[in-house]
Each structure stands twice: as C-alpha cells, then as structure tokens.
mmCIF file of C-alpha atoms in Angstrom:
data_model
loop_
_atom_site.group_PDB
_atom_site.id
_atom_site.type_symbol
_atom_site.label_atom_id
_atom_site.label_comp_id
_atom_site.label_asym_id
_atom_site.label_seq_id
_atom_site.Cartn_x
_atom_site.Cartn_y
_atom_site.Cartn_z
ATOM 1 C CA UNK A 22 -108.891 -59.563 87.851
ATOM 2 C CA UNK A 23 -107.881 -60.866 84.621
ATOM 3 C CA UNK A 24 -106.269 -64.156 86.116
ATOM 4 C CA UNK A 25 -109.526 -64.831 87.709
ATOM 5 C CA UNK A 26 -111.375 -64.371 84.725
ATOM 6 C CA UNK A 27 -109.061 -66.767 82.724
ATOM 7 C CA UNK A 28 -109.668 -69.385 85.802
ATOM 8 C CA UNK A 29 -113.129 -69.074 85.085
ATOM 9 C CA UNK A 30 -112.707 -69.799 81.639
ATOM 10 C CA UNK A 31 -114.222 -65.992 80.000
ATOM 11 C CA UNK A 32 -112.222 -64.173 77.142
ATOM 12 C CA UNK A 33 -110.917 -60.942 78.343
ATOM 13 C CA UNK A 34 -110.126 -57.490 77.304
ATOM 14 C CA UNK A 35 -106.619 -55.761 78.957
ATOM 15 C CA UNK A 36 -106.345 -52.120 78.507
ATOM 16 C CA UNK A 37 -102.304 -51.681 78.292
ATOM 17 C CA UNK A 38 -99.891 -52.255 79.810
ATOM 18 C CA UNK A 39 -100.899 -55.767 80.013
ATOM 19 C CA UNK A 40 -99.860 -56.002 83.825
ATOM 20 C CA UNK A 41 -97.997 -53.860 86.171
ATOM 21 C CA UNK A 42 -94.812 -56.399 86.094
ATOM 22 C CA UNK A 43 -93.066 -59.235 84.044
ATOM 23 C CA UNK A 44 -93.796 -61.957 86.638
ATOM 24 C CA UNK A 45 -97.215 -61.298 86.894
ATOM 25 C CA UNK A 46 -97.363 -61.641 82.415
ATOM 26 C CA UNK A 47 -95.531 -64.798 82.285
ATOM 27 C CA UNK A 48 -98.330 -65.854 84.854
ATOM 28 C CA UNK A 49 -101.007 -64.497 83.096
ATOM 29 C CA UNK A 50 -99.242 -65.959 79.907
ATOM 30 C CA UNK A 51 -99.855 -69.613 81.433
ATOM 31 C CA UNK A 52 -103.263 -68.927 83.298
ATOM 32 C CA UNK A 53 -104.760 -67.901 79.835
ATOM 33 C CA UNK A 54 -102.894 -71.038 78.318
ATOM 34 C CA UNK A 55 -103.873 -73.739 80.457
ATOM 35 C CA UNK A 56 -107.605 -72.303 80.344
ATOM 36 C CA UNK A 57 -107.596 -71.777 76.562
ATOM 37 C CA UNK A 58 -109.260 -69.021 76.861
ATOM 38 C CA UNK A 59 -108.910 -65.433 74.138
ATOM 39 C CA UNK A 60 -106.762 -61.976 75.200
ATOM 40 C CA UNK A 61 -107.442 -58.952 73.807
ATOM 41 C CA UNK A 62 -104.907 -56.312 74.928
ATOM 42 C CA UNK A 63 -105.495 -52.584 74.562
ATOM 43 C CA UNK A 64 -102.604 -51.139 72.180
ATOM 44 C CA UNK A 65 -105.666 -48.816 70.204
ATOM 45 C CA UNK A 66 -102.963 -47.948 67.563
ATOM 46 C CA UNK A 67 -103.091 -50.971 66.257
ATOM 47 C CA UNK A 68 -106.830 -49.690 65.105
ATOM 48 C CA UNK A 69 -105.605 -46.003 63.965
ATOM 49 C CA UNK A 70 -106.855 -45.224 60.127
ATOM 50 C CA UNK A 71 -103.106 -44.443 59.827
ATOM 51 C CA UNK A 72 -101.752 -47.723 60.662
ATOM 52 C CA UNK A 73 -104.758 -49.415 58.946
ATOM 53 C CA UNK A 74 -103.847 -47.982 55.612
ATOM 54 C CA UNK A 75 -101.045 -49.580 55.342
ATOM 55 C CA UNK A 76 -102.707 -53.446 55.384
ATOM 56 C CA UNK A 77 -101.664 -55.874 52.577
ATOM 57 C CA UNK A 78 -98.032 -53.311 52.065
ATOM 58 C CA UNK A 79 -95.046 -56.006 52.458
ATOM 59 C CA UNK A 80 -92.445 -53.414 54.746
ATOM 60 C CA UNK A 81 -89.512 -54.164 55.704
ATOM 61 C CA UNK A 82 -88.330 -50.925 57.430
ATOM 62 C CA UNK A 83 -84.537 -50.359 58.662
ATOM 63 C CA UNK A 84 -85.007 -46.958 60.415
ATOM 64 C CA UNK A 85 -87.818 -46.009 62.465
ATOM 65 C CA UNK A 86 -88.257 -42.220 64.004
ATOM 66 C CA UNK A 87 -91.244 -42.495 66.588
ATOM 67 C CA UNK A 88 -92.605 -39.142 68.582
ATOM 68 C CA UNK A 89 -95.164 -39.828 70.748
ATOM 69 C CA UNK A 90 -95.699 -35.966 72.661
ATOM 70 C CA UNK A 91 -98.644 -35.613 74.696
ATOM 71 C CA UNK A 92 -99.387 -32.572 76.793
ATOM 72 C CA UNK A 93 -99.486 -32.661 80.520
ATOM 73 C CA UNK A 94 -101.992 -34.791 82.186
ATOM 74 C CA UNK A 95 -101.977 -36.184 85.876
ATOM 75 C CA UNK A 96 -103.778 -39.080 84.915
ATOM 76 C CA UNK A 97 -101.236 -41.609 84.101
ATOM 77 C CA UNK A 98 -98.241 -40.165 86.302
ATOM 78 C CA UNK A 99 -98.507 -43.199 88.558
ATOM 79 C CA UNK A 100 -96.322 -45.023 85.698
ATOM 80 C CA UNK A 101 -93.109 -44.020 84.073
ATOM 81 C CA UNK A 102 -94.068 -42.249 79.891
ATOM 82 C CA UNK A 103 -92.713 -45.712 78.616
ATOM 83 C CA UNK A 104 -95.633 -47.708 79.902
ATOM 84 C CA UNK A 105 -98.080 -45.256 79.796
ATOM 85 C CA UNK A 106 -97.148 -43.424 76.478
ATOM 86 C CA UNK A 107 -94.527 -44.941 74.481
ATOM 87 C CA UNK A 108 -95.731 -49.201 75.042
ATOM 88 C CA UNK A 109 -97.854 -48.074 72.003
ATOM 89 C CA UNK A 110 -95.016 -47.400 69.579
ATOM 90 C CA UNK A 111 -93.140 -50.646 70.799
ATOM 91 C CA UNK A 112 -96.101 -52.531 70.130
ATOM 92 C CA UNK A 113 -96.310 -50.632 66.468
ATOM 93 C CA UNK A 114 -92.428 -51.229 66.208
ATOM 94 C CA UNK A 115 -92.239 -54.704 67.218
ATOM 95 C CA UNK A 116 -95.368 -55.708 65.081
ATOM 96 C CA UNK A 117 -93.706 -54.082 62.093
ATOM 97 C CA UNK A 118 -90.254 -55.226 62.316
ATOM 98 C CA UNK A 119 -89.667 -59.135 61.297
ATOM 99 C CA UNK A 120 -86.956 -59.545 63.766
ATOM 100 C CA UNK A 121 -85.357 -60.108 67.487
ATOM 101 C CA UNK A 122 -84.003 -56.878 69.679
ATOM 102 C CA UNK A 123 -80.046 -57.116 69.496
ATOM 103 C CA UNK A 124 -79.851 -54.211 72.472
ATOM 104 C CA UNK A 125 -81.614 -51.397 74.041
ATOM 105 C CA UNK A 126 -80.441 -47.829 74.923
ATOM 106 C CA UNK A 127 -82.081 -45.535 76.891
ATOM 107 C CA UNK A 128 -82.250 -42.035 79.093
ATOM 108 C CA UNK A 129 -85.063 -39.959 80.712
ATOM 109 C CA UNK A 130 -86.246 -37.372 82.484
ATOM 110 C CA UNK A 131 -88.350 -36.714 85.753
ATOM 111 C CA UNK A 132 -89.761 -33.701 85.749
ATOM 112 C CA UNK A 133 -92.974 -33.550 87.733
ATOM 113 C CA UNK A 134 -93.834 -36.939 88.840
ATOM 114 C CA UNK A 135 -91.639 -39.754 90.523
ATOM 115 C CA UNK A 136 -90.989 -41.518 87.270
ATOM 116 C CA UNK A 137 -89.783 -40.521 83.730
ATOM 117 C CA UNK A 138 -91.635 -37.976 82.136
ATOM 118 C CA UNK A 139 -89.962 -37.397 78.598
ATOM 119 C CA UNK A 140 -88.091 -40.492 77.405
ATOM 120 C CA UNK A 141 -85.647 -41.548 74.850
ATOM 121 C CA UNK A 142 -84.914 -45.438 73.655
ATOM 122 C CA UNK A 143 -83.159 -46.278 70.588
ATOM 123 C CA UNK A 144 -83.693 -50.089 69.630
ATOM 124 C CA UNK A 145 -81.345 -52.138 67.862
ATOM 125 C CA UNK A 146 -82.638 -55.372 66.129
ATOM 126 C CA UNK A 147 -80.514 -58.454 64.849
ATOM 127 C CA UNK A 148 -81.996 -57.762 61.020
ATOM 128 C CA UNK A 149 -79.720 -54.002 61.170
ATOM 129 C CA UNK A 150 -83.266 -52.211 61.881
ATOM 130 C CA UNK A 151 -82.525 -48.789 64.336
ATOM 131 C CA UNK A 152 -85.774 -47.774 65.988
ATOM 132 C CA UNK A 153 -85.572 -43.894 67.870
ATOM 133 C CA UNK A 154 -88.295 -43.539 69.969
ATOM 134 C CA UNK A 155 -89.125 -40.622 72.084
ATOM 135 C CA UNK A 156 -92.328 -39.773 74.433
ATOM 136 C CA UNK A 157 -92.815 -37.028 76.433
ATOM 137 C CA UNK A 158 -95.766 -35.540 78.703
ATOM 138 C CA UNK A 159 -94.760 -32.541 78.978
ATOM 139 C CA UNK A 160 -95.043 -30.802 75.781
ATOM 140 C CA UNK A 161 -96.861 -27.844 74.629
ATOM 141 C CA UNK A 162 -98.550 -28.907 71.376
ATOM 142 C CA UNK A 163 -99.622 -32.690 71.000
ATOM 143 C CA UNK A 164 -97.995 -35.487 68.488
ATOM 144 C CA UNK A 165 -98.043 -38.639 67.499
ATOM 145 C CA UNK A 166 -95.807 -39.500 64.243
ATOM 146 C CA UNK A 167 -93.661 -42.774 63.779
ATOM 147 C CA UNK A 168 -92.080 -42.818 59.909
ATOM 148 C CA UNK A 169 -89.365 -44.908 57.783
ATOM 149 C CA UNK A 170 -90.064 -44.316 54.485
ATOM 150 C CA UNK A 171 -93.842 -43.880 55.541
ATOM 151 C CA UNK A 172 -95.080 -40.881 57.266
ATOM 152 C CA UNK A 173 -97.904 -41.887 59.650
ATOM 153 C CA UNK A 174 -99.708 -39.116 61.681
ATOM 154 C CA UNK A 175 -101.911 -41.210 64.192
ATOM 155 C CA UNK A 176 -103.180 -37.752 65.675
ATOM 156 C CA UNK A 177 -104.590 -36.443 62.257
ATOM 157 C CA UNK A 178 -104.925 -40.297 61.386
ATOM 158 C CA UNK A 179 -103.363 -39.750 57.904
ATOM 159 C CA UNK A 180 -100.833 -41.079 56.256
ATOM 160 C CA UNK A 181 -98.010 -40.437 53.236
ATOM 161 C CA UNK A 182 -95.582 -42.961 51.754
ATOM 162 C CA UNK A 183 -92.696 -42.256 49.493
ATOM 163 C CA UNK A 184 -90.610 -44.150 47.471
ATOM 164 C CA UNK A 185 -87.304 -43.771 44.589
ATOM 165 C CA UNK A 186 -87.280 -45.621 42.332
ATOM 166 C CA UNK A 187 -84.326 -45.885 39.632
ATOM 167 C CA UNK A 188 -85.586 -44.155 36.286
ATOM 168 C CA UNK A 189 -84.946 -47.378 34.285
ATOM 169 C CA UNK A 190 -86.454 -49.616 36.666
ATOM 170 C CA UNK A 191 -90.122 -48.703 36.664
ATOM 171 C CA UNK A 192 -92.684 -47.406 33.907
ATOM 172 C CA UNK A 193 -93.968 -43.950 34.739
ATOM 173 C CA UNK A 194 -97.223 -44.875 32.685
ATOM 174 C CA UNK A 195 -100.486 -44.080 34.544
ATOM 175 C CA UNK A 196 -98.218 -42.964 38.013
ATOM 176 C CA UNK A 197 -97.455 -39.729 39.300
ATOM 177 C CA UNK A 198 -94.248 -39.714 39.714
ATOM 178 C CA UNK A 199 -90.976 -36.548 39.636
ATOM 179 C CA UNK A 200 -88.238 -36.567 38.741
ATOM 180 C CA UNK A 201 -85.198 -36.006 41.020
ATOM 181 C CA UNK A 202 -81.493 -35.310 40.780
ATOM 182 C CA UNK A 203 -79.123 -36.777 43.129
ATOM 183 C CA UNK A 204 -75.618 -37.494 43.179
ATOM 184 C CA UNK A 205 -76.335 -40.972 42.395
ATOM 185 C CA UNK A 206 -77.862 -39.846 38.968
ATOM 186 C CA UNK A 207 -81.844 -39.300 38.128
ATOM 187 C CA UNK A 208 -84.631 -40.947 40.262
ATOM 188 C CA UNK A 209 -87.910 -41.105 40.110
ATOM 189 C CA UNK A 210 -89.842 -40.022 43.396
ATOM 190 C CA UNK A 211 -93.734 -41.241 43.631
ATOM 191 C CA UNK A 212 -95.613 -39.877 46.690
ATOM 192 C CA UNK A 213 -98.928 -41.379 47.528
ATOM 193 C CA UNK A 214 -101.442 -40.363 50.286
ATOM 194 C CA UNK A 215 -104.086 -43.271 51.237
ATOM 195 C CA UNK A 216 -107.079 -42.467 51.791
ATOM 196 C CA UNK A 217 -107.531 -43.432 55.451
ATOM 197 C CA UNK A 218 -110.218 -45.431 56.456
ATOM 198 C CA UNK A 219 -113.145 -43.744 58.618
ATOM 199 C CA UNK A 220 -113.857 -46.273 61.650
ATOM 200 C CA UNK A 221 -113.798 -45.915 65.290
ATOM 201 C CA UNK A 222 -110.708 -47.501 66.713
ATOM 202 C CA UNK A 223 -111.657 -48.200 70.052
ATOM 203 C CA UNK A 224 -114.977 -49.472 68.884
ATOM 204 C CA UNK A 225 -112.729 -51.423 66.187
ATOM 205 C CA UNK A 226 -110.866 -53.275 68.322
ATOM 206 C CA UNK A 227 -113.637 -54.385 70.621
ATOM 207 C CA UNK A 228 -115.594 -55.832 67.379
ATOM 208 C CA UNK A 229 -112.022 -57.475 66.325
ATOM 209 C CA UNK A 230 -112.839 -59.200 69.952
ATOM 210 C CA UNK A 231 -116.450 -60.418 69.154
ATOM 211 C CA UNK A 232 -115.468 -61.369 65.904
ATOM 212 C CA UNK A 233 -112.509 -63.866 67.226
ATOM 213 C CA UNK A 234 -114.305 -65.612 69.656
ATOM 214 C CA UNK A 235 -117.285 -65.774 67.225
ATOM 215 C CA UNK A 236 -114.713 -67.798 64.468
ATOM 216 C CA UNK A 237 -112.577 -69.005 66.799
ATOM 217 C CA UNK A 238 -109.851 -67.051 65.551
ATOM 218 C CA UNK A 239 -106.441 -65.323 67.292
ATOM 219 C CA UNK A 240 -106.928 -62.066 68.569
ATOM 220 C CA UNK A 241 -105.819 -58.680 66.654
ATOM 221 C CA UNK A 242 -103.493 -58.096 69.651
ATOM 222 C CA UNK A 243 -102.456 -60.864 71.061
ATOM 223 C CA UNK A 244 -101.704 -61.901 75.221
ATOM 224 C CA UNK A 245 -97.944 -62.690 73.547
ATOM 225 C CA UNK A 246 -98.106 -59.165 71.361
ATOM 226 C CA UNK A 247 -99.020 -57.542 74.894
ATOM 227 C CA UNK A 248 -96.331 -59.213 76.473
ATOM 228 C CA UNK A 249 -93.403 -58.404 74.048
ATOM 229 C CA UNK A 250 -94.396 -54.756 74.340
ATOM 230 C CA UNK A 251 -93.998 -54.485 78.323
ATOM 231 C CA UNK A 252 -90.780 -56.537 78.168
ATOM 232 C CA UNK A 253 -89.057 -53.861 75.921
ATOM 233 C CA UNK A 254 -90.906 -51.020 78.013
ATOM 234 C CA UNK A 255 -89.667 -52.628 81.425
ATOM 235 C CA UNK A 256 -85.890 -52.806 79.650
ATOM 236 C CA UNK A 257 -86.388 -49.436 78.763
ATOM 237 C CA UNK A 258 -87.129 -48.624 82.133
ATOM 238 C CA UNK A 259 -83.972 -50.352 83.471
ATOM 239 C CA UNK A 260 -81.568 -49.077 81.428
ATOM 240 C CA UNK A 261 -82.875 -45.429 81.891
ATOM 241 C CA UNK A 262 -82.172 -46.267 85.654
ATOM 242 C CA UNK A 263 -79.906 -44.317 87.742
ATOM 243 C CA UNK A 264 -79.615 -42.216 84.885
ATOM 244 C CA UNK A 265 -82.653 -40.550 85.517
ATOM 245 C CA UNK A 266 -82.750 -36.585 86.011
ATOM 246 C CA UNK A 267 -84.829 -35.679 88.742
#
C-alpha cells in the first residue's frame, strides 16, 4: 500500500515496523526517493511527554537500561516482541546515541506464540555506548522505563535526571543541590524533575506530519529513522535464532 502511494506521488503515514522485511524497506527507501515524496513512520515514543522533556539537553549517554514490559495481549503475536514491542526503544536508542552499532547480542523466549515473547539484546556501539534492552509480553504489571543518567517513565510520561558534579566545579547558588560522600571525595548531586509537557502523542505526531509537508520540511521520524530501527530489530531477531526456547 505504501509503495503505491509513493508511485502516486501522496505523503504517507507507516505505523511501525516500517515493513514486514529488509528488502521490501530498501524498496520502499527508493520508491519514496525517486517520487520525492514525505514518510512519516509510527515510533509514538518519539511524541511521549517523557522523551519530549528532554529537547534542547546535549546527551551523550554511554549506558542505556531499556524495559519495555507489556502484559499479555494476542494482538500483535503474529510478530516476534522485537518488532512489535521493543522497535520503539531502538528507535529511542538509535536517535539518542551519535554513533554506528559495533555488534549485537541477543536471546529470547517463546512462550505462547510461535515467535519470541520476552527478549533480551544488548547493543554495542563504536563510540563505547552499551545499550540493555529487554521486552516482554508476558508480564504481570505493565512498564516502560529506558534510563542513563536520566530516568524516563514513558508509561507515567514523567521524567527525572541526575547529575554529580565535583564540589569545586559548580556554584550551588540558586540550585538545589546535596551533598554526597563517595570514595572519590565530596560531590554534589542535583536532581531535577521536568515538568512534562501535556499533549497528545499520537495526535502530535500526525500534526508533526501536516506541519512538514505544509513547510516543506523533513519528517519527525524519518523513512531512514524507520529503517535503521527494523534493521537492528531484524539482527536482533537473527541472532536470537536457534537459540530460542520454545
């Protein structure tokens, strides 16, 4: 549908995964090119008050911890919990991290369905960045909390950041920052809760949509953003492999 769309020269919106394989994306990829026309795809996280409040921060994170834990649903067991649950956090992980993946390790779990059902990758990039990701299905409460030195809760869409400082390296004037004791001598610890912004993210990212085509302007969440997500899922996928507990 979307490739005949792009032939007939409209923009188009592509809930995620972007397509079912890596052929058909690199098709897509040169469809949408050669037609010049806009790609939304569908990674909603993107649009979470959580992520948002962290806009205009320069990061540069080296450890990422990502649980994505979702209870059991049928809808969506046609696809392995990489594509269907955890493409979100590679798509928050690769949009955060200023660098290329070095290697990819993986394991999973079938419990009820054909495919995976609770998943484990951890990502290594070239820039030292470690990136622990783990989605499951089938758990009893629901969560959704990536962190590296910022706490993000995209189900209670709030988020906390934390940083040390070296006492004689900042003024505590006008901050709220403690003091700490570690082994490395006296820091200075300031904790700071954004307020998160109150907007619709679904709605959000459809306006983002309008608006680009309106100015002429690249997509939020780009085809190529889209396409680097399901290329790390569909590794993920292969190197879980035969290793897969049924």
């Amino acid at each position: 549908m979307a490739k005949l769309a792009a032939q007939r020269q409209k923009h188009i919106f592509i809930e995620k995964p972007l397509t079912h394989t890596i052929e058909e994306a690199e098709n897509l990829l040169k469809i949408v090119a050669e037609n010049g026309v806009k790609v939304q795809v569908g990674h909603v996280e993107r649009f979470n008050p959580a992520f948002l409040s962290l806009k205009g921060m320069h990061l540069a994170p080296m450890f990422v911890e990502a649980h994505r834990l979702a209870t059991f649903n049928p809808r969506g067991t046609d696809v392995s919990v990489i594509l269907d649950l955890m493409i979100h956090d590679i798509d928050l992980i690769l949009h955060l991290v200023p660098s290329e993946v070095k290697s990819i390790h993986a394991s999973g779990v079938s419990v009820v369905s054909a495919t995976p059902d609770i998943a484990n990758a951890r990502i290594e990039f070239e820039n030292g960045c470690v990136a622990n990701l783990t989605a499951s299905r089938m758990s009893l409460k629901q969560m959704r909390k990536p962190d590296a030195y910022i706490s993000l809760d995209f189900l209670d869409k709030n988020a906390q950041i934390i940083r040390l400082f070296d006492k004689n390296d900042v003024s505590t004037e006008g901050g709220n920052m403690m003091e700490l004791e570690t082994a490395r001598g006296t820091k200075l610890i300031d904790i700071q809760m954004p307020e998160p912004m109150n907007v619709n993210a679904i709605q959000m990212e459809l306006e983002t949509l309008a608006q680009s085509i309106l100015d002429d302007t690249p997509t939020r969440v780009t085809i190529h953003d889209g396409y680097k997500a399901l290329k790390v899922a569909h590794q993920i996928i292969a190197e879980i492999g035969d290793s897969t507990i049924s």
